[in-house]
């Protein structure tokens, strides 16, 4: 019997970050390598990617990385993954082109070129398993599902899909191919569940969305249109291009990602221009010269995330676009549930600027993911023995489970997997046999290292209650405090209005230090600072009911300074001048009885 295991490394009980490791005997096949954008509580984080530790430990077993489509939730973690492991990458022509764009700025992997283009007709024989593909309908062309065939049957990963009879040829699903796959046993189906949550609105077809965008452009006569869209949503970009041409406007692309992705799609003939490029597109430099009624700005943001860039525009921080009363801001992306409050805040700021704001999701149900009915149709094609809902938060996975039960699947045939669950095939079905610890990696800036929950906790404390710093100097030899503490507060209280609080905090600092110096048998800087921190934290909470980050900075007078003897070279190697020939200087005069000046040095940097 074939040794089959499925290990979700992301994409379950969360929106985005798709990555699934399927092992067949002694080989591991990685399905997608996506990222997700941070929740509002993940302060300062740029993106979140899967934990690669399991793959790093088993990298000699990895047969390849297989990408379903070119959105960031499927390929966004690839630049980080390829810095950790070396493996061939497979995907459709557009997906591979977008993957190359994603990694081209990473110096560590700029020489990587182990890419392989596949399509629906491709079959790859790895010995114990054969991989093949099928076209799916999504908001980007050349999206693929993946089929892994072993002796006992097939494991199918749907990728992101929906069924829409009105889409153009590059987006169409091959229903005959689905029927062929369903003729053989499907041991497990990893199915996109992101669009199955019950809603009042029926999902709109892409033809309806196209007409809606066209009507919006026509109604905005005399106004400049600013469209916020995901750069890799090629279908939406095509609809914006068509509406721009029909309303006799010119299109300005803002953002490096938008230009590269649009150029790539044009080169692959996956975007069509209804009129010559020179008359359709305008540069950012021409923006000020174009009349508002003849301008469309397509804003996609960094990494294809448009909402953050739109937020900057609303705050007046964008160097190119200054939003005003004669602008229509058209949000054509569906924001993740976790950032809906952020989108609402951005909309509010745009209205304050005087702009008209439209959001496609308020008028139509627009989705690139399978509805409940779509999922049921896919299951009727494939007849899986086991269903794993993926690509969705838990509450949405529950609706997918309900949809499966409605067409006859039993509860035991539906696996509500968690990250790290090890699902093994026993000859009849897949069961959980264990779990691997799989966290998530939070990326801040260019560092590949995980920021970690401790840093996030500190950021959250700083954002909510601020920081309180106390700086004090001690004499360890004499075991006493030699200067009054200096208090600083940022984001906690206003110092001038809380003098009594500061005064009492200073007294407690001295008490805590002197008590430690009196009783400690062996001096330890961490113990000293922790004692100050704990005492101040309790006091500040009792007085204010808030918990700022308390940072004690303890200095000491220099007790180890060696006296300088006559005729001995100084630190620069120079001998002192002869005292007899040395002229007195007012700067060097010392009053009678004045002792040597004490130098202070930081004993240790403050830390938690």
Short mmCIF file of C-alpha atoms in Angstrom, two decimals, residues 23 66 70 203 228 287 337 352 363 391-392 420 429 443 470-471 485 597:
data_model
loop_
_atom_site.label_atom_id
_atom_site.label_comp_id
_atom_site.label_asym_id
_atom_site.label_seq_id
_atom_site.Cartn_x
_atom_site.Cartn_y
_atom_site.Cartn_z
CA UNK A 23 3.86 12.98 1.00
CA UNK A 66 3.33 23.14 -7.46
CA UNK A 70 -0.51 33.66 -9.48
CA UNK A 203 -22.95 35.73 -6.59
CA UNK A 228 -8.36 50.35 -6.10
CA UNK A 287 -1.39 63.17 -14.40
CA UNK A 337 -12.82 40.00 7.14
CA UNK A 352 -14.02 63.73 4.66
CA UNK A 363 -23.67 46.54 -4.56
CA UNK A 391 -8.57 28.35 1.95
CA UNK A 392 -11.04 29.65 4.55
CA UNK A 420 0.05 20.83 11.48
CA UNK A 429 -9.85 6.72 4.56
CA UNK A 443 7.65 39.31 8.38
CA UNK A 470 13.18 55.79 34.78
CA UNK A 471 16.92 56.63 34.63
CA UNK A 485 15.80 59.31 39.11
CA UNK A 597 35.21 64.63 38.73
#
